[in-house]
Amino acid sequence: MDMPPLSFEQAREIMVDGQLRPNKVSDERLLEAARALRREDFLPPEQQPFAYIDEDVPLTPLAPNRVLMEPLVLARLIQALEAVRGERFLVIGAGTGYGAALLARASGARVTAL
């Protein structure tokens, strides 16, 4: 029996509940931000089907030799920052901006991305 493909919304829920939450990402603000932020919107159309895999996603041809960092590693890095509303962050080499957007949404910090 063939299974219908997952929607991006279903894949996002699985990412949060199957990749992040079981692997020590416990900041509820970050988990809610990961649920709300459409990771696929930060990828070129041909890479969007890979938005929620637990691996780095190449950004070629948009940015050769660059990747969108895998969800678990990115979430754990952001959680380790313990960012709070009003703090300011500068993200250099922000790629498509997903990490900066996730940081800003989860913490309320002011984030500038280059």
Short mmCIF file of N, CA and C in Angstrom, two decimals:
data_model
loop_
_atom_site.label_atom_id
_atom_site.label_comp_id
_atom_site.label_asym_id
_atom_site.label_seq_id
_atom_site.Cartn_x
_atom_site.Cartn_y
_atom_site.Cartn_z
N MET A 1 0.84 -1.18 0.00
CA MET A 1 0.00 0.00 0.00
C MET A 1 0.89 1.25 0.00
N ASP A 2 0.66 2.14 -0.93
CA ASP A 2 1.43 3.38 -1.01
C ASP A 2 0.87 4.39 -0.02
N MET A 3 1.80 5.07 0.65
CA MET A 3 1.41 6.13 1.58
C MET A 3 1.44 7.46 0.85
N PRO A 4 0.48 8.34 1.11
CA PRO A 4 0.54 9.66 0.49
C PRO A 4 1.73 10.43 1.06
N PRO A 5 2.31 11.31 0.25
CA PRO A 5 3.45 12.08 0.77
C PRO A 5 3.02 12.99 1.92
N LEU A 6 3.95 13.26 2.80
CA LEU A 6 3.68 14.16 3.92
C LEU A 6 3.58 15.60 3.41
N SER A 7 2.72 16.36 4.04
CA SER A 7 2.69 17.80 3.77
C SER A 7 3.85 18.44 4.54
N PHE A 8 4.20 19.66 4.17
CA PHE A 8 5.23 20.37 4.91
C PHE A 8 4.82 20.54 6.37
N GLU A 9 3.55 20.78 6.62
CA GLU A 9 3.07 20.96 7.99
C GLU A 9 3.27 19.69 8.80
N GLN A 10 2.96 18.54 8.21
CA GLN A 10 3.17 17.27 8.90
C GLN A 10 4.66 17.02 9.14
N ALA A 11 5.47 17.31 8.15
CA ALA A 11 6.92 17.11 8.28
C ALA A 11 7.49 18.02 9.37
N ARG A 12 6.97 19.25 9.47
CA ARG A 12 7.43 20.18 10.50
C ARG A 12 7.09 19.65 11.90
N GLU A 13 5.90 19.11 12.07
CA GLU A 13 5.51 18.52 13.36
C GLU A 13 6.40 17.33 13.71
N ILE A 14 6.69 16.49 12.72
CA ILE A 14 7.56 15.34 12.96
C ILE A 14 8.97 15.81 13.31
N MET A 15 9.45 16.87 12.66
CA MET A 15 10.77 17.41 12.98
C MET A 15 10.82 17.82 14.45
N VAL A 16 9.81 18.55 14.90
CA VAL A 16 9.80 19.03 16.28
C VAL A 16 9.65 17.87 17.26
N ASP A 17 8.66 17.01 17.03
CA ASP A 17 8.37 15.96 18.00
C ASP A 17 9.24 14.72 17.86
N GLY A 18 9.86 14.52 16.68
CA GLY A 18 10.67 13.34 16.46
C GLY A 18 12.17 13.58 16.43
N GLN A 19 12.59 14.83 16.12
CA GLN A 19 14.02 15.13 16.06
C GLN A 19 14.44 16.03 17.22
N LEU A 20 13.73 17.12 17.42
CA LEU A 20 14.17 18.12 18.40
C LEU A 20 13.84 17.73 19.84
N ARG A 21 12.58 17.55 20.12
CA ARG A 21 12.14 17.29 21.50
C ARG A 21 12.84 16.07 22.12
N PRO A 22 12.97 14.93 21.42
CA PRO A 22 13.61 13.77 22.05
C PRO A 22 15.13 13.93 22.23
N ASN A 23 15.71 14.96 21.65
CA ASN A 23 17.16 15.14 21.69
C ASN A 23 17.57 16.39 22.45
N LYS A 24 16.93 16.60 23.58
CA LYS A 24 17.31 17.64 24.55
C LYS A 24 17.06 19.06 24.09
N VAL A 25 16.20 19.27 23.12
CA VAL A 25 15.74 20.63 22.82
C VAL A 25 14.46 20.79 23.63
N SER A 26 14.57 21.54 24.71
CA SER A 26 13.47 21.63 25.68
C SER A 26 12.89 23.03 25.84
N ASP A 27 13.50 24.02 25.23
CA ASP A 27 13.01 25.39 25.32
C ASP A 27 11.70 25.49 24.53
N GLU A 28 10.61 25.66 25.24
CA GLU A 28 9.29 25.68 24.58
C GLU A 28 9.16 26.81 23.57
N ARG A 29 9.80 27.95 23.83
CA ARG A 29 9.75 29.06 22.86
C ARG A 29 10.41 28.64 21.55
N LEU A 30 11.50 27.91 21.65
CA LEU A 30 12.22 27.45 20.47
C LEU A 30 11.41 26.39 19.73
N LEU A 31 10.81 25.47 20.46
CA LEU A 31 9.99 24.44 19.83
C LEU A 31 8.79 25.05 19.11
N GLU A 32 8.17 26.03 19.73
CA GLU A 32 7.03 26.71 19.08
C GLU A 32 7.49 27.50 17.86
N ALA A 33 8.65 28.12 17.94
CA ALA A 33 9.18 28.85 16.78
C ALA A 33 9.47 27.88 15.64
N ALA A 34 10.03 26.71 15.95
CA ALA A 34 10.32 25.71 14.92
C ALA A 34 9.03 25.19 14.29
N ARG A 35 7.96 25.11 15.08
CA ARG A 35 6.66 24.69 14.54
C ARG A 35 6.06 25.75 13.63
N ALA A 36 6.29 27.00 13.94
CA ALA A 36 5.65 28.10 13.22
C ALA A 36 6.41 28.54 11.97
N LEU A 37 7.72 28.45 12.02
CA LEU A 37 8.55 28.97 10.93
C LEU A 37 8.67 27.94 9.82
N ARG A 38 8.28 28.32 8.64
CA ARG A 38 8.25 27.41 7.48
C ARG A 38 9.65 27.26 6.89
N ARG A 39 10.36 26.24 7.32
CA ARG A 39 11.74 26.00 6.89
C ARG A 39 11.85 25.89 5.37
N GLU A 40 10.85 25.34 4.73
CA GLU A 40 10.89 25.17 3.27
C GLU A 40 10.95 26.51 2.54
N ASP A 41 10.43 27.57 3.16
CA ASP A 41 10.47 28.89 2.53
C ASP A 41 11.88 29.47 2.45
N PHE A 42 12.82 28.86 3.17
CA PHE A 42 14.20 29.34 3.18
C PHE A 42 15.10 28.54 2.26
N LEU A 43 14.49 27.72 1.41
CA LEU A 43 15.25 26.89 0.47
C LEU A 43 14.82 27.17 -0.96
N PRO A 44 15.73 26.94 -1.92
CA PRO A 44 15.32 27.03 -3.32
C PRO A 44 14.26 25.96 -3.60
N PRO A 45 13.37 26.20 -4.55
CA PRO A 45 12.27 25.26 -4.81
C PRO A 45 12.69 23.81 -4.96
N GLU A 46 13.81 23.57 -5.64
CA GLU A 46 14.23 22.19 -5.86
C GLU A 46 14.73 21.50 -4.58
N GLN A 47 15.05 22.27 -3.55
CA GLN A 47 15.52 21.70 -2.29
C GLN A 47 14.42 21.63 -1.22
N GLN A 48 13.29 22.23 -1.47
CA GLN A 48 12.22 22.28 -0.46
C GLN A 48 11.76 20.91 0.03
N PRO A 49 11.71 19.87 -0.82
CA PRO A 49 11.30 18.56 -0.30
C PRO A 49 12.22 18.01 0.80
N PHE A 50 13.42 18.56 0.93
CA PHE A 50 14.39 18.09 1.92
C PHE A 50 14.43 18.97 3.16
N ALA A 51 13.53 19.90 3.28
CA ALA A 51 13.57 20.90 4.36
C ALA A 51 13.60 20.30 5.75
N TYR A 52 12.97 19.17 5.96
CA TYR A 52 12.81 18.65 7.31
C TYR A 52 13.60 17.38 7.59
N ILE A 53 14.50 17.01 6.71
CA ILE A 53 15.33 15.84 7.00
C ILE A 53 16.35 16.21 8.06
N ASP A 54 16.85 15.22 8.76
CA ASP A 54 17.79 15.45 9.83
C ASP A 54 19.23 15.43 9.30
N GLU A 55 19.45 16.25 8.30
CA GLU A 55 20.77 16.40 7.67
C GLU A 55 20.88 17.83 7.15
N ASP A 56 22.12 18.25 6.92
CA ASP A 56 22.32 19.54 6.26
C ASP A 56 21.71 19.47 4.86
N VAL A 57 21.15 20.58 4.40
CA VAL A 57 20.56 20.63 3.06
C VAL A 57 21.41 21.59 2.21
N PRO A 58 22.01 21.09 1.14
CA PRO A 58 22.82 21.96 0.27
C PRO A 58 21.98 23.10 -0.31
N LEU A 59 22.58 24.27 -0.38
CA LEU A 59 21.88 25.44 -0.92
C LEU A 59 22.21 25.70 -2.38
N THR A 60 22.91 24.81 -3.02
CA THR A 60 23.23 24.99 -4.42
C THR A 60 21.96 24.95 -5.24
N PRO A 61 21.83 25.70 -6.29
CA PRO A 61 22.79 26.66 -6.85
C PRO A 61 22.75 28.03 -6.17
N LEU A 62 21.86 28.20 -5.22
CA LEU A 62 21.73 29.50 -4.54
C LEU A 62 23.06 29.95 -3.92
N ALA A 63 23.74 29.04 -3.22
CA ALA A 63 25.00 29.37 -2.56
C ALA A 63 25.89 28.13 -2.57
N PRO A 64 26.70 27.96 -3.62
CA PRO A 64 27.55 26.77 -3.70
C PRO A 64 28.40 26.60 -2.44
N ASN A 65 28.56 25.36 -2.02
CA ASN A 65 29.34 24.98 -0.84
C ASN A 65 28.75 25.48 0.47
N ARG A 66 27.49 25.87 0.48
CA ARG A 66 26.81 26.30 1.70
C ARG A 66 25.63 25.37 1.94
N VAL A 67 25.22 25.27 3.21
CA VAL A 67 24.11 24.39 3.57
C VAL A 67 23.17 25.10 4.53
N LEU A 68 21.94 24.61 4.58
CA LEU A 68 21.02 24.95 5.66
C LEU A 68 21.29 23.89 6.71
N MET A 69 21.75 24.32 7.88
CA MET A 69 22.17 23.40 8.94
C MET A 69 21.02 22.49 9.36
N GLU A 70 21.36 21.25 9.68
CA GLU A 70 20.34 20.30 10.10
C GLU A 70 19.58 20.84 11.32
N PRO A 71 18.29 20.54 11.40
CA PRO A 71 17.43 21.13 12.42
C PRO A 71 17.91 20.91 13.86
N LEU A 72 18.36 19.71 14.19
CA LEU A 72 18.75 19.42 15.57
C LEU A 72 19.96 20.23 15.99
N VAL A 73 20.98 20.27 15.17
CA VAL A 73 22.20 21.01 15.51
C VAL A 73 21.88 22.50 15.66
N LEU A 74 21.13 23.05 14.73
CA LEU A 74 20.76 24.46 14.80
C LEU A 74 19.96 24.76 16.06
N ALA A 75 18.97 23.94 16.36
CA ALA A 75 18.13 24.16 17.53
C ALA A 75 18.94 24.08 18.82
N ARG A 76 19.86 23.14 18.90
CA ARG A 76 20.67 23.02 20.13
C ARG A 76 21.61 24.20 20.28
N LEU A 77 22.14 24.71 19.17
CA LEU A 77 22.99 25.90 19.24
C LEU A 77 22.19 27.11 19.73
N ILE A 78 21.01 27.29 19.17
CA ILE A 78 20.18 28.43 19.58
C ILE A 78 19.77 28.28 21.04
N GLN A 79 19.40 27.09 21.45
CA GLN A 79 19.02 26.87 22.85
C GLN A 79 20.19 27.19 23.79
N ALA A 80 21.40 26.82 23.39
CA ALA A 80 22.58 27.06 24.22
C ALA A 80 22.86 28.55 24.42
N LEU A 81 22.39 29.38 23.49
CA LEU A 81 22.59 30.83 23.63
C LEU A 81 21.82 31.41 24.82
N GLU A 82 20.71 30.78 25.17
CA GLU A 82 19.84 31.31 26.23
C GLU A 82 19.51 32.77 26.00
N ALA A 83 19.18 33.10 24.76
CA ALA A 83 18.89 34.48 24.36
C ALA A 83 17.62 34.97 25.04
N VAL A 84 17.61 36.26 25.33
CA VAL A 84 16.42 36.88 25.94
C VAL A 84 16.00 38.10 25.14
N ARG A 85 14.73 38.43 25.30
CA ARG A 85 14.17 39.59 24.60
C ARG A 85 15.03 40.82 24.86
N GLY A 86 15.28 41.56 23.80
CA GLY A 86 16.04 42.79 23.91
C GLY A 86 17.52 42.63 23.61
N GLU A 87 18.05 41.41 23.69
CA GLU A 87 19.45 41.22 23.34
C GLU A 87 19.61 41.45 21.84
N ARG A 88 20.83 41.72 21.44
CA ARG A 88 21.14 41.93 20.02
C ARG A 88 22.15 40.90 19.56
N PHE A 89 21.91 40.36 18.36
CA PHE A 89 22.80 39.38 17.77
C PHE A 89 23.12 39.78 16.35
N LEU A 90 24.36 39.52 15.94
CA LEU A 90 24.78 39.70 14.56
C LEU A 90 25.16 38.32 14.04
N VAL A 91 24.49 37.88 12.99
CA VAL A 91 24.77 36.59 12.38
C VAL A 91 25.47 36.85 11.06
N ILE A 92 26.73 36.47 10.98
CA ILE A 92 27.52 36.67 9.77
C ILE A 92 27.55 35.35 9.00
N GLY A 93 27.30 35.40 7.71
CA GLY A 93 27.23 34.19 6.90
C GLY A 93 25.92 33.47 7.17
N ALA A 94 24.83 34.21 7.19
CA ALA A 94 23.53 33.70 7.60
C ALA A 94 22.85 32.81 6.57
N GLY A 95 23.48 32.59 5.44
CA GLY A 95 22.87 31.73 4.42
C GLY A 95 21.52 32.27 4.00
N THR A 96 20.49 31.46 4.12
CA THR A 96 19.16 31.89 3.70
C THR A 96 18.43 32.67 4.78
N GLY A 97 19.00 32.70 5.99
CA GLY A 97 18.39 33.47 7.07
C GLY A 97 17.51 32.67 8.02
N TYR A 98 17.37 31.36 7.79
CA TYR A 98 16.50 30.56 8.64
C TYR A 98 16.96 30.57 10.10
N GLY A 99 18.24 30.36 10.33
CA GLY A 99 18.75 30.34 11.70
C GLY A 99 18.53 31.66 12.41
N ALA A 100 18.77 32.76 11.71
CA ALA A 100 18.56 34.08 12.30
C ALA A 100 17.07 34.30 12.59
N ALA A 101 16.22 33.88 11.67
CA ALA A 101 14.78 34.03 11.88
C ALA A 101 14.30 33.18 13.05
N LEU A 102 14.83 31.97 13.17
CA LEU A 102 14.46 31.09 14.27
C LEU A 102 14.91 31.68 15.61
N LEU A 103 16.12 32.18 15.65
CA LEU A 103 16.64 32.83 16.87
C LEU A 103 15.76 34.01 17.27
N ALA A 104 15.44 34.86 16.31
CA ALA A 104 14.63 36.05 16.61
C ALA A 104 13.24 35.66 17.09
N ARG A 105 12.62 34.72 16.41
CA ARG A 105 11.25 34.34 16.76
C ARG A 105 11.20 33.65 18.12
N ALA A 106 12.19 32.81 18.41
CA ALA A 106 12.19 32.05 19.66
C ALA A 106 12.50 32.91 20.87
N SER A 107 13.34 33.92 20.69
CA SER A 107 13.83 34.66 21.85
C SER A 107 13.29 36.07 21.98
N GLY A 108 12.82 36.63 20.88
CA GLY A 108 12.45 38.04 20.92
C GLY A 108 13.66 38.95 20.84
N ALA A 109 14.84 38.36 20.62
CA ALA A 109 16.06 39.16 20.49
C ALA A 109 16.04 39.90 19.16
N ARG A 110 16.85 40.94 19.08
CA ARG A 110 17.01 41.67 17.83
C ARG A 110 18.17 41.05 17.07
N VAL A 111 17.88 40.54 15.88
CA VAL A 111 18.88 39.79 15.11
C VAL A 111 19.11 40.48 13.78
N THR A 112 20.38 40.73 13.49
CA THR A 112 20.79 41.25 12.18
C THR A 112 21.54 40.13 11.49
N ALA A 113 21.16 39.82 10.28
CA ALA A 113 21.78 38.72 9.54
C ALA A 113 22.41 39.23 8.27
N LEU A 114 23.64 38.81 8.01
CA LEU A 114 24.38 39.16 6.80
C LEU A 114 24.67 37.89 6.03
#
